[in-house]
C-alpha positions as protocol buffer text, in pm:
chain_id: "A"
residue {
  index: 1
  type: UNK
  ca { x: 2794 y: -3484 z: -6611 }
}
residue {
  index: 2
  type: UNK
  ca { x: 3027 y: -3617 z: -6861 }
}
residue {
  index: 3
  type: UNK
  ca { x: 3113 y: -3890 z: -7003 }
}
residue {
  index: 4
  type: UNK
  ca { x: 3368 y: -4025 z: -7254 }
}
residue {
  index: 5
  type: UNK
  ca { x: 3241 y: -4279 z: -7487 }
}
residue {
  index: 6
  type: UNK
  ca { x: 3557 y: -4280 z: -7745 }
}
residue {
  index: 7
  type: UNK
  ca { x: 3654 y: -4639 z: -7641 }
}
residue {
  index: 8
  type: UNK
  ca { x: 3344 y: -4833 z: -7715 }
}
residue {
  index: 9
  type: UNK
  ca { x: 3271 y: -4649 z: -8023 }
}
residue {
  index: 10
  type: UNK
  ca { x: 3646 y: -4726 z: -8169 }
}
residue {
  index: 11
  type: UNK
  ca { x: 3527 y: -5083 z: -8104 }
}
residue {
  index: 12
  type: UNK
  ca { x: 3169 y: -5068 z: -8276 }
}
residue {
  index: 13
  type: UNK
  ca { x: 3279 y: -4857 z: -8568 }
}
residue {
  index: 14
  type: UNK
  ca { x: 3562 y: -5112 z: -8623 }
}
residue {
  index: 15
  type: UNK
  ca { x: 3321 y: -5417 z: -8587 }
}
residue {
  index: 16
  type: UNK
  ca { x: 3000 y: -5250 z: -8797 }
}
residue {
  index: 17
  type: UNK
  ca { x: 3284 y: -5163 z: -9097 }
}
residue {
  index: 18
  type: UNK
  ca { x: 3404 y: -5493 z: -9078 }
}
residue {
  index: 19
  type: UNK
  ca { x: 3066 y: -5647 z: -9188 }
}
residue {
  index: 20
  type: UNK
  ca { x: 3007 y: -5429 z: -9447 }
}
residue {
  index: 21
  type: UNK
  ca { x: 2943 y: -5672 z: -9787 }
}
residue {
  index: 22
  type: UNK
  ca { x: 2764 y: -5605 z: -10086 }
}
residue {
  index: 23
  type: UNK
  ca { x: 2700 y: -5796 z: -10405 }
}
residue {
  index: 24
  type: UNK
  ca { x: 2615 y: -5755 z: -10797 }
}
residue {
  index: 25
  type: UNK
  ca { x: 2669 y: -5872 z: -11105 }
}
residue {
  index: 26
  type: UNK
  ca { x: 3011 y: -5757 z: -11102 }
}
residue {
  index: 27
  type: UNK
  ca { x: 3108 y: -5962 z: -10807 }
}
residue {
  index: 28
  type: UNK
  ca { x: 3167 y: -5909 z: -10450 }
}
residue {
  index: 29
  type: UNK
  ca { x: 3320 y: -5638 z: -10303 }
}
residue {
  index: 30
  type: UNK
  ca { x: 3346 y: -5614 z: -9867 }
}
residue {
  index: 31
  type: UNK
  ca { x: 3545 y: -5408 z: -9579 }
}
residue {
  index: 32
  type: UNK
  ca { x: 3872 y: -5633 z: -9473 }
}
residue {
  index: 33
  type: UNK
  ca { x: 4089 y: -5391 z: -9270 }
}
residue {
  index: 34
  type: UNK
  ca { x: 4035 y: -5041 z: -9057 }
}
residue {
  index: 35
  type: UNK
  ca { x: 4364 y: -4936 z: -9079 }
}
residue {
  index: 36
  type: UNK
  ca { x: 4239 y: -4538 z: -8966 }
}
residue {
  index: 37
  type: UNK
  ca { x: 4017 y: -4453 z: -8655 }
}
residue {
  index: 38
  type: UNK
  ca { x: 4116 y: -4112 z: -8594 }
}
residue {
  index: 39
  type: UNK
  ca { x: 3820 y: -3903 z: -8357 }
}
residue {
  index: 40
  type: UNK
  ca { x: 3667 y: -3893 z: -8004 }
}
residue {
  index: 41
  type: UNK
  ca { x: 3302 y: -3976 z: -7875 }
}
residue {
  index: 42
  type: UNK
  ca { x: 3116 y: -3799 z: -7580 }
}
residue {
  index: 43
  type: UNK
  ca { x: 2835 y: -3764 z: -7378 }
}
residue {
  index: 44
  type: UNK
  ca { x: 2720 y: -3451 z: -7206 }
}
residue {
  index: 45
  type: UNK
  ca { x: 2460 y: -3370 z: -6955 }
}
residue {
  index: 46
  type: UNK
  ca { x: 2323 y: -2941 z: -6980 }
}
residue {
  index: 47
  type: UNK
  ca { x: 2039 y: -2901 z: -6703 }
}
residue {
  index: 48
  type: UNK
  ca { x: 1875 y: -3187 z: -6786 }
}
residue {
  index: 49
  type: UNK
  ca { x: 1937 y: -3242 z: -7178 }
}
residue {
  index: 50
  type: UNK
  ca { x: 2167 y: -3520 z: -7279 }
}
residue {
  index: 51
  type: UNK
  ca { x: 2424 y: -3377 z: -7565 }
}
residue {
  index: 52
  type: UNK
  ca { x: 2634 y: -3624 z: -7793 }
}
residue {
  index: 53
  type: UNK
  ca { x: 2930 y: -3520 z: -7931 }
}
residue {
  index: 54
  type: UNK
  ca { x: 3092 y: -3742 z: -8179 }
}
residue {
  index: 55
  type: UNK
  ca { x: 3336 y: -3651 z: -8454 }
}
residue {
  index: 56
  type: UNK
  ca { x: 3538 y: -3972 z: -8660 }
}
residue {
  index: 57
  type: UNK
  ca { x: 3761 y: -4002 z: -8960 }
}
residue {
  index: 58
  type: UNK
  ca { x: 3788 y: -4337 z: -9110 }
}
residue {
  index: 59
  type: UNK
  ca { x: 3979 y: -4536 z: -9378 }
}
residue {
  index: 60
  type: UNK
  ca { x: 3896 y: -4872 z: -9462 }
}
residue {
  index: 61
  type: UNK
  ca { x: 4060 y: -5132 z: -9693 }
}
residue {
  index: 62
  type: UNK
  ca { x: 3821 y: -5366 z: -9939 }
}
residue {
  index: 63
  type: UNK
  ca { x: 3877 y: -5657 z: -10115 }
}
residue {
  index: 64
  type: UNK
  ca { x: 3627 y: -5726 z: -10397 }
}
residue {
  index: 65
  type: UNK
  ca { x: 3638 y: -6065 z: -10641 }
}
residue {
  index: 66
  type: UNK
  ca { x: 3530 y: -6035 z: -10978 }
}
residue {
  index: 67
  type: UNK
  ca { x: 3209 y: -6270 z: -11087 }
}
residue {
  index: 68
  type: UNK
  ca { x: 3522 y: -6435 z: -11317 }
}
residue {
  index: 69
  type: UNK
  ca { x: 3743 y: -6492 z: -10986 }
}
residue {
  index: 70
  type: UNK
  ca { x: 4049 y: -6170 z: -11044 }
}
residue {
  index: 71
  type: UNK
  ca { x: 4065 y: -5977 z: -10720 }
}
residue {
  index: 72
  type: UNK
  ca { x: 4060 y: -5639 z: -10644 }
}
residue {
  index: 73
  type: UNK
  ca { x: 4209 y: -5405 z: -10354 }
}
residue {
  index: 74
  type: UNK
  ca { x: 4092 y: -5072 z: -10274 }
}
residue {
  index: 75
  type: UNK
  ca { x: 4005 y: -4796 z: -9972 }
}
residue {
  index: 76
  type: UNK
  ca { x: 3710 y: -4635 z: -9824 }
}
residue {
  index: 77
  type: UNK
  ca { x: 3711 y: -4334 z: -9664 }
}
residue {
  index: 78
  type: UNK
  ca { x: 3496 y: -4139 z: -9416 }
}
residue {
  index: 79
  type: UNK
  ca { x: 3616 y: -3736 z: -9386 }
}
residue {
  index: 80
  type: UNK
  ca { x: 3329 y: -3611 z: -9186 }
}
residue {
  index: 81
  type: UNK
  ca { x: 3149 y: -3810 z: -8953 }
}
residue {
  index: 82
  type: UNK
  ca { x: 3051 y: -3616 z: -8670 }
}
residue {
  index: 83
  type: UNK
  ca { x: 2717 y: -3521 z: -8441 }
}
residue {
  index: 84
  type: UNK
  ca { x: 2699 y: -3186 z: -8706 }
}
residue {
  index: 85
  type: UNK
  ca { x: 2641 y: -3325 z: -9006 }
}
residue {
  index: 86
  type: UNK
  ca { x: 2358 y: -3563 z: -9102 }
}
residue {
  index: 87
  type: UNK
  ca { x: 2410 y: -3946 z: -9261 }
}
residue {
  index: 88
  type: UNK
  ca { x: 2297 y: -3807 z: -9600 }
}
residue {
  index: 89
  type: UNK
  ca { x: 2582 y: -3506 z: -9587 }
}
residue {
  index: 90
  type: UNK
  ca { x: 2899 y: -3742 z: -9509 }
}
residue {
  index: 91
  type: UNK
  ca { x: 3152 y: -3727 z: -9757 }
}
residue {
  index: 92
  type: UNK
  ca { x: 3251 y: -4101 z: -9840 }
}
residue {
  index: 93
  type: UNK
  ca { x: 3503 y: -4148 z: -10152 }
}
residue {
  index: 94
  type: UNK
  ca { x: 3589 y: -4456 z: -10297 }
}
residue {
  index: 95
  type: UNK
  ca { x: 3882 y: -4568 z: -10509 }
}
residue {
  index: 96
  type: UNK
  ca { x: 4130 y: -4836 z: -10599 }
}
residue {
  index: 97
  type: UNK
  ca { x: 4462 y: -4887 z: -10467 }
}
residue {
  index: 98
  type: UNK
  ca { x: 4743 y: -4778 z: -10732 }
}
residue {
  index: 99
  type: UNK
  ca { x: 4827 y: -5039 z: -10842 }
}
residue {
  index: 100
  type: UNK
  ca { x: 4494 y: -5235 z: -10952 }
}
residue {
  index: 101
  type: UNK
  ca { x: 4331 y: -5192 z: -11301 }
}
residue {
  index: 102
  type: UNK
  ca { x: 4001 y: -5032 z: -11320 }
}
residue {
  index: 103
  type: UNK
  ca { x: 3711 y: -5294 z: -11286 }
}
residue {
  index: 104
  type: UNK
  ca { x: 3300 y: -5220 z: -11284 }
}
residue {
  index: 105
  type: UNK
  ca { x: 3383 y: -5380 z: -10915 }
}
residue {
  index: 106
  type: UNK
  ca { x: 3455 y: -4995 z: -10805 }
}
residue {
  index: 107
  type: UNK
  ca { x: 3122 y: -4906 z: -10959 }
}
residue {
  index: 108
  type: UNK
  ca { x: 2972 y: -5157 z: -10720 }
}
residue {
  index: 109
  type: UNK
  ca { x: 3104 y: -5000 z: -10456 }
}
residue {
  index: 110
  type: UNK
  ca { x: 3065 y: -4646 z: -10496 }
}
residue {
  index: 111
  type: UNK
  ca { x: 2691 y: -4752 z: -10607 }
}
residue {
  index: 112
  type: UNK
  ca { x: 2600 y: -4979 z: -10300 }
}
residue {
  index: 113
  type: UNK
  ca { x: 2933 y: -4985 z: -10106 }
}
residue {
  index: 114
  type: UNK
  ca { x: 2885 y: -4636 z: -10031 }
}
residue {
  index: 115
  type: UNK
  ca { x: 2506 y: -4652 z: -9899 }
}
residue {
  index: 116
  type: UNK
  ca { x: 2553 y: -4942 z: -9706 }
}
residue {
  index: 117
  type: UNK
  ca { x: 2892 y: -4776 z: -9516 }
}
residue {
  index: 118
  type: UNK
  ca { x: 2668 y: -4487 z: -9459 }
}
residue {
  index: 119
  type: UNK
  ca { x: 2380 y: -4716 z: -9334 }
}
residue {
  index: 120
  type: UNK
  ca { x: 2627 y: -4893 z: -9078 }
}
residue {
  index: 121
  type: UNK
  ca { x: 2747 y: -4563 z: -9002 }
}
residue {
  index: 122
  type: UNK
  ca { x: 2394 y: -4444 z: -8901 }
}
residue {
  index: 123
  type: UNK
  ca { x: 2383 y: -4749 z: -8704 }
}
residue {
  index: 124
  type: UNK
  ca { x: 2681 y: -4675 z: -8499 }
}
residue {
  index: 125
  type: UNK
  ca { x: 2500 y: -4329 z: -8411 }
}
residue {
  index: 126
  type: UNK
  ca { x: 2133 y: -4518 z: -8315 }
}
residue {
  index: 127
  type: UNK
  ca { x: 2315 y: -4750 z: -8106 }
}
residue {
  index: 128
  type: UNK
  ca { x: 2554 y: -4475 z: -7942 }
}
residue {
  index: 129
  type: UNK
  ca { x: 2239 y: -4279 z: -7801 }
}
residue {
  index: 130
  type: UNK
  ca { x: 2024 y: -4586 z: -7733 }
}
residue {
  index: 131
  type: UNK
  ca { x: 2316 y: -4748 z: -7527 }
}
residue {
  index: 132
  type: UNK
  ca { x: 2427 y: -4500 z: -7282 }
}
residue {
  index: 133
  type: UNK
  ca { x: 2132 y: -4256 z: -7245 }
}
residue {
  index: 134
  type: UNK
  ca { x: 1990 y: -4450 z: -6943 }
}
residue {
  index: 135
  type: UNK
  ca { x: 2212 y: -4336 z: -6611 }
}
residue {
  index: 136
  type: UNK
  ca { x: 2340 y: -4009 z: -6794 }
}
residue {
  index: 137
  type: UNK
  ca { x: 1997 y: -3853 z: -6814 }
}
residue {
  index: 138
  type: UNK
  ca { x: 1963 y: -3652 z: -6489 }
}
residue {
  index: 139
  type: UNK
  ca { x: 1756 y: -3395 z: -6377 }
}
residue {
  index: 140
  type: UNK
  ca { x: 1796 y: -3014 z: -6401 }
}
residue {
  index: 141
  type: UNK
  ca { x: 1842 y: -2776 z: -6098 }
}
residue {
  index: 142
  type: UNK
  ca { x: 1558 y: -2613 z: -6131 }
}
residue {
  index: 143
  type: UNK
  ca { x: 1365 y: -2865 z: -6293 }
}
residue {
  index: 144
  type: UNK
  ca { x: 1114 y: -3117 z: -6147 }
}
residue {
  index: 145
  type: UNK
  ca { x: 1278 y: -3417 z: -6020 }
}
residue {
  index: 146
  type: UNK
  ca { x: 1217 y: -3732 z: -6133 }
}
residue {
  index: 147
  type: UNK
  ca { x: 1018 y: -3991 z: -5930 }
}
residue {
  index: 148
  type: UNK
  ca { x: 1206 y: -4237 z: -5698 }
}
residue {
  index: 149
  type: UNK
  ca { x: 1121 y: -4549 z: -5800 }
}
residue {
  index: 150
  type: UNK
  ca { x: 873 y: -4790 z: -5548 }
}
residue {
  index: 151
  type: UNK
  ca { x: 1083 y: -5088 z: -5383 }
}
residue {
  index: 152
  type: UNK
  ca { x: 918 y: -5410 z: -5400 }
}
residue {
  index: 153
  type: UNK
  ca { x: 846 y: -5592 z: -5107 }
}
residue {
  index: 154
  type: UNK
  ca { x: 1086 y: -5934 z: -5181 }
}
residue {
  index: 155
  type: UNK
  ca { x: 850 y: -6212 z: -5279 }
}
residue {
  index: 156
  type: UNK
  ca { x: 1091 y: -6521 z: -5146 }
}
residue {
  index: 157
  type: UNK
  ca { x: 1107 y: -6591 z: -4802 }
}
residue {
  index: 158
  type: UNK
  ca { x: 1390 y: -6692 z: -4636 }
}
residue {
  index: 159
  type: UNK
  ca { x: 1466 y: -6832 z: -4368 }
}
residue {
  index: 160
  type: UNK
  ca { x: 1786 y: -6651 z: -4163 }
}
residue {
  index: 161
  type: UNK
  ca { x: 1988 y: -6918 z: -3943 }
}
residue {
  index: 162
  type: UNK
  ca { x: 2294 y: -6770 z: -3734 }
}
residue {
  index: 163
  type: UNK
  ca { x: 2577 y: -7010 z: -3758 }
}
residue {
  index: 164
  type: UNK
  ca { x: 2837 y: -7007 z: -3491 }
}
residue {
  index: 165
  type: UNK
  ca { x: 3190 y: -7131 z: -3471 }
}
residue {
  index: 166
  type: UNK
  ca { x: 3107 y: -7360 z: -3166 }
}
residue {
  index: 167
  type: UNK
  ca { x: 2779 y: -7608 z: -3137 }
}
residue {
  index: 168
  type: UNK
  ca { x: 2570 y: -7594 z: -2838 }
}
residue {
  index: 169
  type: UNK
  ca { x: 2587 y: -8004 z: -2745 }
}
residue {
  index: 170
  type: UNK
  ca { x: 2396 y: -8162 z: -2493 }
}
residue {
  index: 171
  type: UNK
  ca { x: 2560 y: -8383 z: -2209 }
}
residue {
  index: 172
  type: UNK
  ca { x: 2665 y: -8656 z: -2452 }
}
residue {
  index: 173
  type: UNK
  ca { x: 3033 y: -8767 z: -2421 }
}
residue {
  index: 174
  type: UNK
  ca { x: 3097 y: -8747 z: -2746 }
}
residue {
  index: 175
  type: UNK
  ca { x: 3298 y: -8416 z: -2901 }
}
residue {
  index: 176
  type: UNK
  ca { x: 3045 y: -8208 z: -3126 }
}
residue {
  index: 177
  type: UNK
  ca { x: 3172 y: -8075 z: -3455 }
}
residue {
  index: 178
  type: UNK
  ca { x: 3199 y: -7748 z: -3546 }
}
residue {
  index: 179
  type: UNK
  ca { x: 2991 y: -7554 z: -3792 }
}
residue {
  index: 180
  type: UNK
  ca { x: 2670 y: -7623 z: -4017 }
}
residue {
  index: 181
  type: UNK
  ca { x: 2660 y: -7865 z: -4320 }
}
residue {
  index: 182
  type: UNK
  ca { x: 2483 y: -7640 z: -4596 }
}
residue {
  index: 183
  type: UNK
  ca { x: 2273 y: -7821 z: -4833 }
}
residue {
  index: 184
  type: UNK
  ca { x: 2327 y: -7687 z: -5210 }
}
residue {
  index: 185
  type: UNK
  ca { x: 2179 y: -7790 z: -5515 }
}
residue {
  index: 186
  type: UNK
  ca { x: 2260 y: -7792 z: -5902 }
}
residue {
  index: 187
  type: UNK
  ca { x: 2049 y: -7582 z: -6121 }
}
residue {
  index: 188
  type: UNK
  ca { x: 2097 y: -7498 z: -6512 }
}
residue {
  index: 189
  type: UNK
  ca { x: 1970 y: -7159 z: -6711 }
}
residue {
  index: 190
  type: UNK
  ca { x: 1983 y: -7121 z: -7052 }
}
residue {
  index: 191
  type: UNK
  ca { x: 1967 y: -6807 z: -7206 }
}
residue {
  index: 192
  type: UNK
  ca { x: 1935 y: -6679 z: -7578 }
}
residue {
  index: 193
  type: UNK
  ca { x: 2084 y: -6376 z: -7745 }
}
residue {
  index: 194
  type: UNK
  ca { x: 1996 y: -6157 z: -8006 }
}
residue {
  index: 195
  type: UNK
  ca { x: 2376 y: -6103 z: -8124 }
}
residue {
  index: 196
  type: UNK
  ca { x: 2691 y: -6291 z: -8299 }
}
residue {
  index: 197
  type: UNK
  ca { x: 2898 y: -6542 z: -8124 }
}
residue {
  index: 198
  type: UNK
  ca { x: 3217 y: -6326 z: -8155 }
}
residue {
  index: 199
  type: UNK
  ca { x: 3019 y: -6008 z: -8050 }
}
residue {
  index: 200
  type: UNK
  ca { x: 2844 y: -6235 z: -7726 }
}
residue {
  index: 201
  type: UNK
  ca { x: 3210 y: -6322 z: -7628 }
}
residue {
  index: 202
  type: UNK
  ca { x: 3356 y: -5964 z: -7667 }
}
residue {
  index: 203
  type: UNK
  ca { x: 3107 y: -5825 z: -7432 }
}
residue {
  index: 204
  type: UNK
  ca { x: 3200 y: -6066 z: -7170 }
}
residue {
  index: 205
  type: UNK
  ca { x: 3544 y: -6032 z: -7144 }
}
residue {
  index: 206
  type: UNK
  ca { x: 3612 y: -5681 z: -7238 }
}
residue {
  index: 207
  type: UNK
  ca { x: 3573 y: -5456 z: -6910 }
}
residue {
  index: 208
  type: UNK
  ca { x: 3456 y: -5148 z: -7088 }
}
residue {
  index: 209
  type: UNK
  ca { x: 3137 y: -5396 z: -7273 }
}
residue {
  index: 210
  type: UNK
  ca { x: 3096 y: -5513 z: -6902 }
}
residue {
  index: 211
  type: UNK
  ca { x: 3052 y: -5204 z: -6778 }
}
residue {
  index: 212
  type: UNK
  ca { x: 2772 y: -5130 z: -7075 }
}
residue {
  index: 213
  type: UNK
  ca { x: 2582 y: -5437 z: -7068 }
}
residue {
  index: 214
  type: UNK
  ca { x: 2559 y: -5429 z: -6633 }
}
residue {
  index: 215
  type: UNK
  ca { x: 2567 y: -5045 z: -6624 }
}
residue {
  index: 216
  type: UNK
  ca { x: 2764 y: -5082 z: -6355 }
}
residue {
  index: 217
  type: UNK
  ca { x: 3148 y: -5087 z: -6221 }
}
residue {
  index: 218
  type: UNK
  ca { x: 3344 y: -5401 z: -6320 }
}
residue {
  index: 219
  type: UNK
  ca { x: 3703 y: -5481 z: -6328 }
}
residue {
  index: 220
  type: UNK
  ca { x: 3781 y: -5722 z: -6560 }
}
residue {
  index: 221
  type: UNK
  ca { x: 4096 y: -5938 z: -6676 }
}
residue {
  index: 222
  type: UNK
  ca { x: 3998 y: -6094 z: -6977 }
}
residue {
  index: 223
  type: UNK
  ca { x: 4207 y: -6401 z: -7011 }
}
residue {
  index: 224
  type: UNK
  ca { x: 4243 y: -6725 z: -6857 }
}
residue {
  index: 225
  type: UNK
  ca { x: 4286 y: -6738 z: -6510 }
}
residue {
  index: 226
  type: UNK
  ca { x: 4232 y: -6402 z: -6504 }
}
residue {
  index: 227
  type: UNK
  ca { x: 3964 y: -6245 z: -6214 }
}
residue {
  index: 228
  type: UNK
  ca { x: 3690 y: -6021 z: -6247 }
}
residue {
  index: 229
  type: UNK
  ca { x: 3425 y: -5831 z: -6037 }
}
residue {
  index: 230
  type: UNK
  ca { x: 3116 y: -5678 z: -6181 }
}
residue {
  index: 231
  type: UNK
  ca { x: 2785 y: -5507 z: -6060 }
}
residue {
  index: 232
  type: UNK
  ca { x: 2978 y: -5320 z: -5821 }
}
residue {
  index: 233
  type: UNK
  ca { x: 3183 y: -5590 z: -5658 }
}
residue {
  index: 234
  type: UNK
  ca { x: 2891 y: -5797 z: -5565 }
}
residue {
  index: 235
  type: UNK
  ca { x: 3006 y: -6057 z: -5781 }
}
residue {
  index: 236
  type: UNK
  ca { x: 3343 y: -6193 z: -5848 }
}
residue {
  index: 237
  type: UNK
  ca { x: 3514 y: -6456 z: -5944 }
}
residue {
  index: 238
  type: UNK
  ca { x: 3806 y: -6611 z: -6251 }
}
residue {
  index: 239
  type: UNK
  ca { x: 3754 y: -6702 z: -6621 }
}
residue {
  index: 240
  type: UNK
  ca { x: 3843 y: -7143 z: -6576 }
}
residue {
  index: 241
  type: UNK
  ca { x: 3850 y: -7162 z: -6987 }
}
residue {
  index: 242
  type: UNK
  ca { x: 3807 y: -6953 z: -7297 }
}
residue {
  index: 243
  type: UNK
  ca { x: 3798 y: -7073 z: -7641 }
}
residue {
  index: 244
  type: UNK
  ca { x: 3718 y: -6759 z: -7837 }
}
residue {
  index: 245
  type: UNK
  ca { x: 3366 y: -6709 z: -8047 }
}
residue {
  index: 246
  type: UNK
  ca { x: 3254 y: -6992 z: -7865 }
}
residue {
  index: 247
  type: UNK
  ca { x: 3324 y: -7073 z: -7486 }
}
residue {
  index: 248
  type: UNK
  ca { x: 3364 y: -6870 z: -7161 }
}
residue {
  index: 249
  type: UNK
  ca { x: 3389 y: -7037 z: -6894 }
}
residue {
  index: 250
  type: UNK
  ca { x: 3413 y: -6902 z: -6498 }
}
residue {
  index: 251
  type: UNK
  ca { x: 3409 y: -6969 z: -6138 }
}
residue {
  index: 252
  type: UNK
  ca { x: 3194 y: -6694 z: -5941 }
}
residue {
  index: 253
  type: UNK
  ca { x: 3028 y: -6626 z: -5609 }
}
residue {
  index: 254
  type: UNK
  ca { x: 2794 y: -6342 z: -5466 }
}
residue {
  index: 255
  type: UNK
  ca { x: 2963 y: -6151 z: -5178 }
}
residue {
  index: 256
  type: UNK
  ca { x: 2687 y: -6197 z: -5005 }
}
residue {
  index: 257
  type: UNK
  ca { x: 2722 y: -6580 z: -4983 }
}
residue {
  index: 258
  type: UNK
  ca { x: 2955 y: -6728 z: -4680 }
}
residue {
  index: 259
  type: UNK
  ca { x: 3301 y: -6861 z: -4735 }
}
residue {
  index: 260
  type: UNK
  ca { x: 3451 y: -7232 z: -4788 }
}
């Protein structure tokens, strides 16, 4: 089993380089711009071992702003990263564009730019593995097999009423009407994450961060108006608004539930 991972982590390199920051004396120097993502991310399954091959080369531009207010431009850049070489042995470099002066603000950030790039780096790799091992992790041949999980008797009962397209009425005269009035309610669920606003609303609308967070097939057309179907087309439904970092919006139904 294989499985190719080089989306997602284009998208979680770019967003971990993005908040890279650090401060001193000097100033402030942090990541604006990846301008080069060049590499490819996998996942392998050998007789029962789960193998992750990963091998990036990155530029990234940052600004930095002098404690007396002159900014600064210059580039990071990653030559190395890859599932053979450990954090400590990547080869990060440093510099200033061209045409900028030299400023103690590129001390800064070959000092504590560079260890906290390769900290968000080693980040990338932690959350690679911890991500997508679940579902890829499979069995060997000739290996033991793993134990079939117990199914829970459903706790809720329900009560199963067979609705038909025409009432059984007694002798009255008047007409009966067709079909059941269902009784619904309005319910509300709040729900807390452990993430950004702008990271929350990526994983919602992006199909690929769907298909992580459910672990599951999902088709999804991230805009307004646009439909989606996740957990294996047992739900579906349209995004009604989006305001982005801070609204989503939808109108959704199980497949299970009857139509109308």
């Amino acid at each position: 089993t294989e499985r190719d991972v080089s989306g997602w982590s284009s998208e979680r390199l770019r967003q971990l380089l993005l908040g890279v920051r650090v401060e001193g004396p000097e100033g402030v120097c942090q990541l604006t711009d990846v301008s080069k993502l060049d590499g490819e991310a996998s996942i392998n399954n050998r007789k029962g071992r789960l193998i992750f091959f990963y091998e990036w080369q990155l530029r990234a531009s940052w600004l930095g702003t002098s404690s007396s207010g002159v900014k600064y431009r210059g580039t990071v850049e990653v030559f190395n990263l890859s599932d053979e070489n450990d954090m400590d042995d990547l080869d990060i470099s440093v510099s200033l564009c061209k045409d900028q002066p030299n400023t103690p603000l590129l001390d800064l950030m070959k000092k504590s730019g560079i260890k906290e790039v390769r900290r968000v780096l080693g980040d990338y790799v932690h959350q690679l593995k911890s991500e997508f091992s679940q579902g890829m992790i499979l069995p060997a041949a000739d290996g033991p097999k793993l134990p079939q999980p117990q199914t829970k008797k459903n706790q809720v009962q329900t009560n199963k009423t067979q609705i038909s397209s025409a009432s059984r009425c007694s002798s009255s005269p008047t007409p009966c009407a067709a079909g059941v009035r269902i009784s619904t309610c309005s319910f509300n669920l709040k729900e807390t994450f452990q993430t950004s606003p702008d990271e929350l609303y990526r994983t919602f609308i992006n199909q690929e961060f769907v298909q992580v967070f459910t672990r599951s097939a999902a088709v999804v057309d991230g805009c307004r108006g646009g439909r989606f179907q996740m957990l294996d087309g047992s739900i579906s439904g349209e995004f009604t608004q989006l305001v982005p970092d801070q609204r989503i919006e939808m109108r959704w139904r199980f497949r299970t539930w009857p139509g109308g």
